Coordinates of C-alpha atoms in Angstrom, one line a residue:
M197 CA 134.9 84.5 -101.2
Y198 CA 137.1 83.4 -98.7
L199 CA 138.4 86.3 -96.4
K200 CA 141.9 86.1 -95.0
I201 CA 142.5 86.1 -91.1
Y202 CA 146.1 86.7 -89.6
L203 CA 147.5 85.9 -86.3
P204 CA 148.7 88.7 -84.0
F205 CA 152.1 89.5 -84.8
F206 CA 153.2 90.8 -82.0
L207 CA 156.9 89.8 -80.5
Y208 CA 160.0 91.6 -81.0
L209 CA 162.2 92.1 -84.3
S210 CA 165.5 92.9 -84.2
S211 CA 168.1 93.1 -86.9
S212 CA 169.7 89.9 -88.6
V213 CA 172.4 87.6 -87.4
V214 CA 174.7 85.1 -88.8
F215 CA 173.4 81.4 -88.0
A216 CA 175.9 79.2 -86.4
Q217 CA 174.0 75.8 -86.5
D218 CA 176.7 74.5 -83.2
S219 CA 176.4 77.5 -81.1
L220 CA 172.9 78.0 -80.9
S221 CA 172.6 77.1 -76.9
Y222 CA 175.0 80.1 -76.8
K223 CA 173.0 82.7 -78.2
S224 CA 170.9 85.4 -76.4
Y225 CA 167.0 85.0 -76.6
E226 CA 167.0 88.3 -78.7
E227 CA 169.4 86.6 -81.3
L228 CA 167.3 83.5 -81.3
F229 CA 163.7 85.6 -82.3
D230 CA 166.1 87.8 -84.8
S231 CA 167.4 84.9 -86.4
F232 CA 164.0 83.1 -86.4
Y233 CA 162.4 86.2 -88.6
S234 CA 165.5 86.3 -90.5
T235 CA 165.0 83.4 -92.3
E236 CA 162.2 81.7 -94.8
E237 CA 163.6 78.0 -94.0
I238 CA 161.4 76.0 -92.1
R239 CA 164.2 73.7 -91.2
L240 CA 166.1 76.6 -89.7
K241 CA 163.0 78.3 -87.7
E242 CA 162.3 74.8 -86.3
A243 CA 165.9 74.9 -85.0
Y244 CA 166.0 78.3 -83.3
T245 CA 162.1 77.7 -81.9
N246 CA 163.5 74.3 -80.5
T247 CA 166.6 76.3 -78.6
I248 CA 164.4 78.7 -77.6
I249 CA 161.8 76.4 -75.9
K250 CA 164.7 74.3 -74.6
K251 CA 166.7 77.0 -72.9
A252 CA 163.4 79.0 -71.6
K253 CA 162.7 75.9 -69.9
K254 CA 166.3 75.3 -68.3
D255 CA 166.1 78.9 -67.2
K256 CA 162.5 78.7 -65.8
D257 CA 161.7 81.8 -68.3
T258 CA 157.8 81.5 -68.6
S259 CA 157.6 84.5 -70.8
V260 CA 160.6 83.2 -72.8
L261 CA 158.8 80.0 -72.9
L262 CA 155.4 81.8 -74.0
G263 CA 157.2 83.3 -77.0
G264 CA 158.5 80.0 -78.3
Y265 CA 155.5 78.2 -78.1
Y266 CA 153.7 81.3 -79.9
L267 CA 156.3 80.8 -82.9
K268 CA 155.8 77.3 -82.9
S269 CA 151.8 77.6 -83.3
Y270 CA 152.8 80.4 -85.5
L271 CA 155.3 78.2 -87.7
Y272 CA 152.5 75.0 -88.4
K273 CA 149.5 74.9 -90.0
D274 CA 148.4 71.7 -88.8
R275 CA 147.5 70.0 -85.8
R276 CA 150.7 71.5 -83.8
V277 CA 148.9 74.7 -83.6
I278 CA 146.5 73.4 -81.1
L279 CA 149.1 71.9 -79.6
Y280 CA 151.6 74.6 -79.0
S281 CA 148.2 77.3 -78.2
D282 CA 147.1 75.0 -75.6
S283 CA 150.4 74.8 -73.9
I284 CA 150.6 78.6 -73.6
I285 CA 147.0 78.5 -72.6
R286 CA 147.8 76.2 -69.6
L287 CA 151.0 78.2 -68.6
K288 CA 148.5 81.7 -68.5
K289 CA 145.6 79.9 -67.2
D290 CA 145.4 82.0 -63.8
N291 CA 147.6 84.8 -64.7
S292 CA 147.0 86.4 -67.8
D293 CA 148.4 89.3 -69.4
I294 CA 147.4 91.7 -72.7
N295 CA 148.7 89.2 -75.1
Y296 CA 148.3 85.8 -73.4
P297 CA 146.4 83.4 -73.6
A298 CA 144.3 85.8 -76.1
S299 CA 146.5 85.2 -79.1
S300 CA 146.6 81.3 -78.5
Y301 CA 142.5 81.3 -79.0
I302 CA 142.9 83.4 -81.8
A303 CA 145.4 81.0 -83.4
K304 CA 143.2 77.9 -82.5
G305 CA 139.8 80.0 -84.1
I306 CA 141.9 80.8 -87.3
Y307 CA 143.1 76.8 -87.6
Y308 CA 139.6 75.8 -86.7
H309 CA 137.8 78.5 -89.1
D310 CA 140.6 77.6 -92.0
N311 CA 139.8 73.9 -91.3
R312 CA 136.0 74.3 -91.7
K313 CA 135.2 73.8 -87.8
L314 CA 133.4 76.4 -87.2
K315 CA 131.7 75.5 -84.2
L316 CA 135.2 75.6 -82.6
A317 CA 136.5 78.8 -84.1
L318 CA 133.8 80.4 -83.0
D319 CA 134.4 79.0 -79.3
N320 CA 137.6 80.3 -79.5
Y321 CA 137.4 83.7 -80.8
L322 CA 134.8 84.3 -77.9
Q323 CA 137.4 82.9 -75.1
A324 CA 140.1 85.4 -77.1
L325 CA 137.4 88.5 -76.8
D326 CA 136.8 88.1 -73.0
Y327 CA 140.7 88.1 -72.7
A328 CA 140.8 91.2 -74.9
K329 CA 138.6 92.8 -73.5
K330 CA 139.4 92.5 -70.0
H331 CA 143.3 93.6 -70.8
S332 CA 141.4 96.4 -73.0
N333 CA 143.8 95.0 -76.1
K334 CA 142.1 96.6 -79.1
D335 CA 144.3 95.1 -81.6
F336 CA 142.8 91.9 -80.5
I337 CA 139.5 93.1 -80.0
V338 CA 139.4 94.7 -83.8
R339 CA 140.9 91.4 -85.2
I340 CA 138.6 89.1 -83.0
N341 CA 135.3 91.2 -84.0
Y342 CA 136.5 91.0 -87.9
S343 CA 137.3 87.2 -87.6
I344 CA 133.4 86.9 -86.2
G345 CA 132.5 89.2 -89.4
V346 CA 133.8 86.8 -91.3
L347 CA 131.2 84.0 -89.9
K348 CA 128.4 86.6 -90.0
Y349 CA 129.4 86.7 -93.5
L350 CA 129.5 83.2 -94.1
L351 CA 126.0 82.5 -92.5
G352 CA 124.5 85.3 -95.0
D353 CA 124.2 88.5 -92.6
G354 CA 126.2 90.7 -94.7
K355 CA 124.8 93.8 -93.1
E356 CA 126.3 92.9 -89.5
A357 CA 129.2 91.8 -91.2
L358 CA 129.6 95.1 -93.1
K359 CA 130.0 96.8 -89.7
L360 CA 132.4 95.3 -88.2
F361 CA 134.4 95.2 -91.7
K362 CA 134.2 98.8 -91.5
N363 CA 135.5 99.4 -88.1
N364 CA 138.2 97.0 -89.1
L365 CA 139.3 99.0 -91.9
L366 CA 138.9 102.1 -89.8
Y367 CA 141.8 101.3 -87.3
F368 CA 143.9 99.4 -89.6
K369 CA 143.7 102.5 -92.0
K370 CA 145.1 104.9 -89.2
N371 CA 147.7 102.2 -88.6
K372 CA 148.5 100.9 -92.4
E373 CA 152.3 101.7 -91.8
D374 CA 153.0 99.0 -89.0
Y375 CA 149.8 96.8 -90.5
P376 CA 150.2 97.1 -94.4
T377 CA 148.6 93.5 -94.7
D378 CA 145.8 94.0 -92.4
Y379 CA 145.1 97.2 -94.2
L380 CA 144.9 95.8 -97.6
N381 CA 142.7 92.8 -96.1
S382 CA 140.4 94.9 -94.7
I383 CA 140.0 97.0 -98.1
F384 CA 139.7 93.3 -99.7
S385 CA 136.8 92.9 -96.8
M386 CA 134.6 95.8 -98.2
A387 CA 135.4 95.1 -101.8
V388 CA 133.9 91.1 -100.8
I389 CA 130.9 92.3 -98.6
Y390 CA 129.6 95.2 -101.2
N391 CA 129.4 92.3 -103.7
D392 CA 128.1 90.1 -101.8
L393 CA 125.2 92.7 -100.9
K394 CA 124.9 93.1 -104.3
K395 CA 126.0 97.0 -103.7
L396 CA 128.3 96.4 -107.0
D397 CA 129.2 100.3 -107.8
S398 CA 130.3 100.4 -103.8
A399 CA 132.3 97.0 -104.8
N400 CA 133.9 98.6 -107.8
Y401 CA 135.1 101.4 -105.8
Y402 CA 137.0 99.0 -103.4
N403 CA 138.2 96.8 -105.7
N404 CA 140.2 100.0 -107.7
F405 CA 140.9 101.5 -104.2
G406 CA 142.5 98.1 -103.4
Y407 CA 144.7 98.1 -106.5
K408 CA 145.9 101.8 -105.9
E409 CA 146.7 100.5 -102.0
S410 CA 148.5 97.7 -103.1
N411 CA 150.5 99.2 -105.7
S412 CA 151.3 102.2 -102.9
I413 CA 152.4 99.8 -100.1
Q414 CA 154.0 97.7 -103.1
N415 CA 152.2 94.4 -102.2
N416 CA 151.1 93.1 -105.5
S417 CA 150.7 89.9 -104.6
Y418 CA 147.5 91.4 -103.2
N419 CA 146.6 92.3 -106.5
S420 CA 145.3 88.6 -107.4
Y421 CA 142.8 89.3 -105.0
F422 CA 141.6 92.5 -105.6
R423 CA 141.4 91.4 -109.8
L424 CA 139.5 88.0 -108.5
N425 CA 137.1 90.1 -106.8
D426 CA 136.7 92.7 -109.6
G427 CA 136.0 89.7 -112.0
I428 CA 133.1 88.6 -109.5
T429 CA 132.1 92.2 -109.5
K430 CA 131.9 92.0 -113.7
Y431 CA 129.7 89.0 -113.6
L432 CA 127.8 90.1 -111.3
K433 CA 127.2 92.8 -113.6
G434 CA 126.6 90.5 -116.7
D435 CA 129.6 91.8 -118.4
Y436 CA 130.5 88.1 -119.0
H437 CA 133.7 88.9 -121.5
K438 CA 135.8 91.0 -119.0
A439 CA 134.8 89.0 -115.6
L440 CA 136.4 85.7 -117.6
S441 CA 139.6 87.9 -118.1
L442 CA 140.1 89.2 -114.9
L443 CA 139.0 85.7 -113.2
E444 CA 141.1 83.9 -115.7
K445 CA 144.2 86.2 -114.9
S446 CA 144.0 85.5 -111.5
I447 CA 144.5 81.6 -111.5
S448 CA 148.3 81.5 -111.6
P449 CA 148.9 83.9 -109.1
L450 CA 146.6 82.2 -106.6
K451 CA 148.3 78.7 -107.6
D452 CA 151.5 80.5 -106.8
I453 CA 150.9 81.7 -103.1
E454 CA 148.9 78.2 -102.4
D455 CA 145.8 79.9 -102.1
D456 CA 143.4 76.8 -102.4
P457 CA 140.2 78.2 -101.2
N458 CA 140.1 81.7 -103.6
L459 CA 141.3 79.5 -106.1
T460 CA 138.5 77.2 -105.8
M461 CA 135.9 80.5 -105.9
A462 CA 137.9 81.5 -109.1
Y463 CA 137.2 78.3 -110.9
F464 CA 133.4 78.6 -109.6
Y465 CA 132.9 81.9 -110.6
I466 CA 135.0 80.8 -114.2
G467 CA 132.3 78.4 -114.4
Q468 CA 128.9 80.3 -113.5
T469 CA 130.5 82.9 -116.9
Y470 CA 131.1 80.2 -119.0
D471 CA 127.7 79.0 -118.4
K472 CA 126.0 82.5 -119.1
L473 CA 127.8 82.7 -122.2
G474 CA 126.4 78.8 -123.5
N475 CA 129.6 77.2 -123.2
Q476 CA 128.7 74.0 -121.6
E477 CA 132.0 72.1 -121.6
R478 CA 134.1 74.7 -120.5
A479 CA 131.5 75.4 -117.3
L480 CA 131.9 71.5 -116.8
S481 CA 135.1 71.5 -116.8
N482 CA 135.7 74.3 -114.2
F483 CA 133.0 73.2 -112.1
K484 CA 135.2 69.6 -111.6
K485 CA 138.0 71.6 -110.6
V486 CA 135.5 73.3 -107.7
D487 CA 135.0 69.6 -107.0
T488 CA 138.5 68.7 -106.8
L489 CA 139.7 71.3 -104.9
Y490 CA 137.2 71.4 -102.2
R491 CA 138.0 67.7 -101.7
N492 CA 141.6 68.8 -101.1
T493 CA 140.2 71.8 -99.1
R494 CA 137.5 70.6 -97.5
Q495 CA 136.6 74.4 -97.3
A496 CA 132.9 74.7 -97.8
H497 CA 131.0 77.6 -99.0
P498 CA 127.6 78.1 -100.1
R499 CA 128.3 79.0 -103.1
F500 CA 129.8 75.5 -104.1
K501 CA 126.3 74.1 -104.0
E502 CA 125.5 75.7 -107.3
A503 CA 128.5 73.8 -109.1
Y504 CA 127.2 70.4 -107.5
K505 CA 123.9 70.5 -108.4
Y506 CA 125.0 71.7 -112.1
L507 CA 127.1 68.7 -112.2
V508 CA 124.7 66.6 -111.2
K509 CA 121.9 68.0 -113.6
Y510 CA 124.9 67.5 -116.4
F511 CA 125.1 63.7 -115.5
D512 CA 121.6 63.6 -115.3
K513 CA 120.9 64.6 -118.8
K514 CA 123.8 62.6 -120.1
G515 CA 122.1 59.5 -118.3
N516 CA 125.4 58.5 -116.1
L517 CA 123.7 57.3 -113.0
K518 CA 127.4 56.7 -111.6
M519 CA 128.4 60.0 -112.0
Q520 CA 125.3 61.8 -111.0
S521 CA 125.5 59.6 -108.0
N522 CA 129.1 60.8 -107.1
Y523 CA 128.2 64.3 -107.6
L524 CA 124.9 64.2 -105.7
G525 CA 127.0 62.7 -102.5
R526 CA 129.4 65.5 -102.5
L527 CA 126.3 67.9 -102.7
I528 CA 124.9 66.2 -99.8
E529 CA 128.0 66.1 -97.7
L530 CA 128.4 70.2 -98.4
D531 CA 124.6 70.7 -97.7
S532 CA 125.1 68.7 -94.4
V533 CA 128.7 70.2 -93.4
L534 CA 126.8 73.9 -94.4
H535 CA 123.2 73.5 -92.2
D536 CA 125.4 71.7 -89.2
N537 CA 127.6 74.9 -88.9
E538 CA 124.6 77.2 -89.5
I539 CA 122.6 76.1 -86.8
Y540 CA 125.6 76.3 -83.9
L541 CA 126.8 79.5 -85.5
N542 CA 123.3 80.9 -85.4
K543 CA 123.1 80.1 -81.7
G544 CA 126.3 80.7 -80.4
I545 CA 126.4 84.0 -82.0
V546 CA 122.7 84.7 -80.8
K547 CA 123.8 84.2 -77.1
K548 CA 126.9 86.4 -77.0
Y549 CA 125.6 89.2 -79.4
D550 CA 122.2 89.5 -78.7
I551 CA 121.8 89.0 -82.5
P552 CA 118.2 88.4 -84.0
I553 CA 117.7 84.9 -84.9
L554 CA 118.8 84.4 -88.8
I555 CA 116.9 82.8 -91.0
S556 CA 117.0 78.8 -91.7
E557 CA 115.7 76.1 -93.9
R558 CA 116.7 73.5 -91.7
N559 CA 114.0 71.3 -92.1
Q560 CA 113.7 71.5 -95.8
I561 CA 117.1 71.0 -96.3
I562 CA 117.1 68.0 -93.9
K563 CA 114.2 66.6 -96.0
K564 CA 116.1 67.3 -99.1
I565 CA 119.3 65.4 -97.6
K566 CA 117.4 62.3 -96.3
K567 CA 115.5 62.0 -99.9
Q568 CA 118.9 62.4 -101.8
D569 CA 121.0 60.3 -99.2
S570 CA 117.9 57.5 -99.7
I571 CA 118.8 58.1 -103.6
K572 CA 122.2 57.7 -103.2
R573 CA 122.1 54.4 -100.9
L574 CA 119.4 52.4 -103.7
F575 CA 122.5 53.6 -106.3
I576 CA 125.5 52.0 -104.2
I577 CA 123.6 49.0 -103.2
G578 CA 122.7 48.4 -107.4
L579 CA 126.5 49.0 -107.9
V580 CA 127.7 47.1 -105.5
L581 CA 125.3 44.4 -106.6
V582 CA 126.2 44.8 -110.2
L583 CA 130.0 44.5 -109.0
V584 CA 129.6 41.3 -107.4
F585 CA 127.3 40.0 -110.3
L586 CA 131.2 41.0 -112.2
I587 CA 133.3 39.6 -110.3
M588 CA 131.7 36.3 -109.9
A589 CA 131.5 36.2 -114.1
Y590 CA 134.9 36.9 -113.8
Y591 CA 135.6 34.1 -112.0
Y592 CA 133.3 31.9 -113.9
Q593 CA 135.1 32.9 -116.9
Y594 CA 138.1 32.4 -115.7
R595 CA 137.8 29.3 -113.6
K596 CA 136.3 28.2 -116.8
K597 CA 139.3 29.1 -119.3
Q598 CA 141.5 27.3 -116.9
L599 CA 139.2 24.2 -117.4
Y600 CA 139.3 24.4 -121.0
K601 CA 143.1 24.9 -120.5
K602 CA 143.5 21.5 -119.1
R603 CA 141.3 19.5 -121.4
F604 CA 143.1 20.9 -124.3
L605 CA 146.5 19.4 -122.6
N606 CA 144.6 16.8 -122.3
I607 CA 143.9 16.1 -126.0
I608 CA 146.9 17.4 -127.1
N609 CA 149.2 15.3 -124.9
S610 CA 147.0 11.7 -125.9
D611 CA 147.3 9.9 -129.2
K612 CA 143.3 9.1 -128.6
T613 CA 140.2 11.0 -127.1
G614 CA 137.8 9.4 -124.5
T615 CA 136.1 8.2 -127.2
D616 CA 138.2 5.9 -130.0
K617 CA 139.3 3.4 -127.7
K618 CA 138.8 0.4 -130.5
D619 CA 140.6 -2.4 -128.3
S620 CA 137.9 -2.2 -125.6
Q621 CA 135.2 -1.3 -128.0
L622 CA 135.6 -4.2 -130.3
K623 CA 135.6 -6.7 -127.7
L624 CA 132.4 -8.2 -126.5
S625 CA 131.9 -7.5 -122.9
K626 CA 131.4 -10.1 -120.4
E627 CA 129.5 -7.9 -118.1
N628 CA 126.5 -7.2 -120.8
A629 CA 123.5 -9.2 -121.4
P630 CA 124.3 -11.4 -124.0
L631 CA 122.5 -10.0 -127.3
T632 CA 120.0 -12.3 -129.3
I633 CA 121.8 -12.2 -132.7
P634 CA 123.9 -14.9 -134.2
N635 CA 127.6 -14.6 -133.7
E636 CA 128.2 -14.7 -137.3
T637 CA 125.8 -11.6 -137.8
V638 CA 127.5 -9.7 -134.5
E639 CA 131.5 -10.6 -136.4
M640 CA 130.0 -9.1 -139.8
I641 CA 128.6 -6.3 -138.9
L642 CA 131.7 -5.4 -136.3
L643 CA 134.2 -5.8 -139.5
G644 CA 131.7 -3.7 -141.8
L645 CA 132.0 -0.7 -139.1
E646 CA 135.9 -1.0 -139.0
K647 CA 135.5 -0.7 -142.9
F648 CA 133.2 2.5 -142.4
E649 CA 135.5 4.1 -139.9
Q650 CA 138.6 2.8 -141.9
K651 CA 137.0 4.6 -145.4
E652 CA 136.2 7.5 -143.6
L653 CA 132.7 7.0 -145.1
F654 CA 131.7 8.7 -141.6
L655 CA 132.7 12.2 -143.1
N656 CA 129.7 12.1 -145.9
S657 CA 127.0 14.5 -144.6
D658 CA 124.0 12.1 -145.9
I659 CA 125.0 8.9 -144.3
T660 CA 122.4 7.4 -142.1
I661 CA 121.8 4.2 -140.3
T662 CA 119.5 3.1 -142.8
I663 CA 122.0 3.8 -145.5
L664 CA 125.3 2.3 -143.5
A665 CA 122.9 -1.2 -142.5
K666 CA 122.7 -1.7 -146.3
K667 CA 125.7 -0.7 -147.0
I668 CA 127.2 -3.7 -144.3
K669 CA 124.2 -6.0 -145.5
T670 CA 122.3 -6.0 -142.4
N671 CA 119.2 -4.0 -141.1
A672 CA 119.1 -0.9 -139.1
K673 CA 117.8 -2.6 -136.1
Y674 CA 120.5 -4.9 -135.7
L675 CA 123.3 -2.4 -136.5
S676 CA 121.5 0.0 -133.7
L677 CA 122.1 -2.6 -131.1
I678 CA 125.5 -4.0 -132.1
I679 CA 126.7 0.1 -131.9
K680 CA 124.9 0.5 -128.6
Y681 CA 126.4 -2.9 -127.0
H682 CA 130.0 -2.5 -128.5
K683 CA 130.2 1.1 -129.1
N684 CA 128.2 2.1 -125.8
K685 CA 126.3 4.5 -127.5
T686 CA 123.8 5.5 -130.1
F687 CA 124.0 5.7 -133.7
I688 CA 124.4 9.7 -133.9
N689 CA 127.0 10.3 -130.9
Y690 CA 129.0 7.0 -132.8
L691 CA 128.8 9.0 -135.9
N692 CA 129.7 12.7 -134.2
D693 CA 132.4 11.1 -132.1
L694 CA 134.3 9.7 -135.3
R695 CA 134.0 13.1 -137.3
V696 CA 135.3 15.3 -133.9
N697 CA 137.9 12.8 -134.0
Y698 CA 138.9 13.2 -137.2
I699 CA 139.0 16.7 -137.1
I700 CA 141.1 17.0 -134.1
N701 CA 143.9 15.1 -135.3
R702 CA 143.5 17.1 -139.1
L703 CA 143.7 20.0 -136.6
K704 CA 146.7 19.1 -134.8
N705 CA 148.8 17.7 -137.6
E706 CA 147.7 20.0 -140.3
P707 CA 148.2 23.8 -139.4
N708 CA 146.4 24.9 -142.8
Y709 CA 142.8 23.6 -141.5
R710 CA 143.1 25.8 -138.6
K711 CA 142.9 29.0 -141.5
Y712 CA 139.0 27.3 -142.3
T713 CA 135.8 29.2 -141.2
L714 CA 133.8 26.8 -138.5
L715 CA 131.4 26.6 -141.0
A716 CA 134.0 24.8 -143.6
I717 CA 135.2 22.5 -140.8
S718 CA 131.7 22.0 -140.0
N719 CA 131.1 21.0 -143.8
E720 CA 134.3 19.2 -144.2
V721 CA 133.7 16.5 -141.5
G722 CA 129.5 16.4 -142.3
F723 CA 128.1 18.4 -140.4
K724 CA 125.3 20.6 -142.5
K725 CA 125.0 23.3 -139.6
T726 CA 128.0 25.1 -137.7
E727 CA 125.9 24.7 -134.2
S728 CA 125.7 20.9 -134.5
F729 CA 129.3 20.8 -134.9
S730 CA 130.0 22.9 -132.1
R731 CA 127.8 21.0 -129.8
A732 CA 129.4 17.5 -130.8
F733 CA 132.7 18.8 -130.5
Q734 CA 132.1 20.5 -126.9
K735 CA 130.3 17.1 -125.8
V736 CA 133.2 14.8 -127.4
T737 CA 136.4 17.3 -125.6
G738 CA 134.6 19.3 -123.2
I739 CA 135.7 22.4 -124.8
T740 CA 134.5 24.7 -127.9
P741 CA 136.4 24.0 -131.5
S742 CA 137.6 27.9 -131.5
F743 CA 138.9 27.5 -128.1
F744 CA 140.6 24.6 -129.3
I745 CA 142.1 26.2 -132.5
K746 CA 142.9 29.4 -131.2
E747 CA 145.0 27.1 -128.6
L748 CA 146.4 25.1 -131.1
N749 CA 147.7 28.6 -132.8
T750 CA 149.6 30.3 -129.6
N751 CA 151.3 26.9 -128.4

């Protein structure tokens, strides 16, 4: 549970006045401060504080300037809190009073606390405490001790935190008319700490007391916090159905007030409850929400480790290494943040309060982190290698497709392929060594080959060099030599090229052929196997027949 901490609220408030933007510089300081509190618009609040600071600098009024800077630190939630708080600290460095610079150290402590920089939070709380004690500022002392109690709570020292929370409640109970929100927050803190200590009857008492007091003070927004804590109490008691009802009812109000840290806690316990009820998918869904919110807020809590362990275990069972590694990495990160803060805070609190050193499992955690981090690194390396392989494969396929496309266009734009150059093939090459075959025989064989091509006898799947030699009335040896000499290829390549060129022309000019299967086309041109046809087609054209047909259909 995330306990709420508030800035000291001590500046003067009076009745509201009408806003006139063009005459702000003529307003009195009292009117400007009052106008700041009378509006909810950030733009107007900024205008008022800017005017206060500008006027105070001009008038050299340090007390008012401090008030302006304080309003600025109260107005923002980002790094400007530090900027304006440090401005106050510089102004009051050598001349502190009851409010400054203690209030600015508190503001900085709260900022760092909210941003989970607990080292800096503790340092600033302790600085504020020194100034508060120096000026006997009881209000500040109570608030600071409460904030340190929250740190103790986060460290798991519930008993020590409870002492400080009790003092806080006693102080604000006496002044609840002046500090209603602090009073309700004190009750809430007691309820939370009793849950943490597993004193569930006491937790139940403060939950009910909180409901009653928030209704009495008419601060219904606090009901969502007591409902959330009540749901956790019911969960710890094993009353899972009542717990689920209370926890789910707290979701919408927490969203409305944008309290993401406690919303994260609500989803965590809803996930835990569904797990106890055996609904694994609902538990998974809520633990994923815990992860999403934690990554947005960066506010770590020890309990969230259980959510990440659940997610790691779930995806381990599913065999999803990527998701398992993702959540394992976040568990390591969370462990690291919690561990780092634990070490520092234990040292800081021991030094300032003389409290016994809290038990730490530092060495085991570090060992576990290193082991898990090693697994993560190995997975990432593997993932990078796979990614590089996929990119290379994609690039290869892309280049291959571009090359195929270029070859396809060459085929389409050419009447002949590179294997059908009859003019050059039928002429005796002067560069080749002369054949030891009579010229009459050569001319007779070449004429026979021309008729063989014209009658498309190469489509016969049973044709062989021996059969063709008989048809031309020569022998296989002469025929083989003539084809090699004049066609520059073997008989098999000569036969395959004729068949491929034939089917290319058919596919280009007769769309019906494109509807056939590769097996049917193979058989049509004399190939007995589809694989043989595909190899021959790719050897002649540089592309596959399926790619060629596909491109023909899309062009």
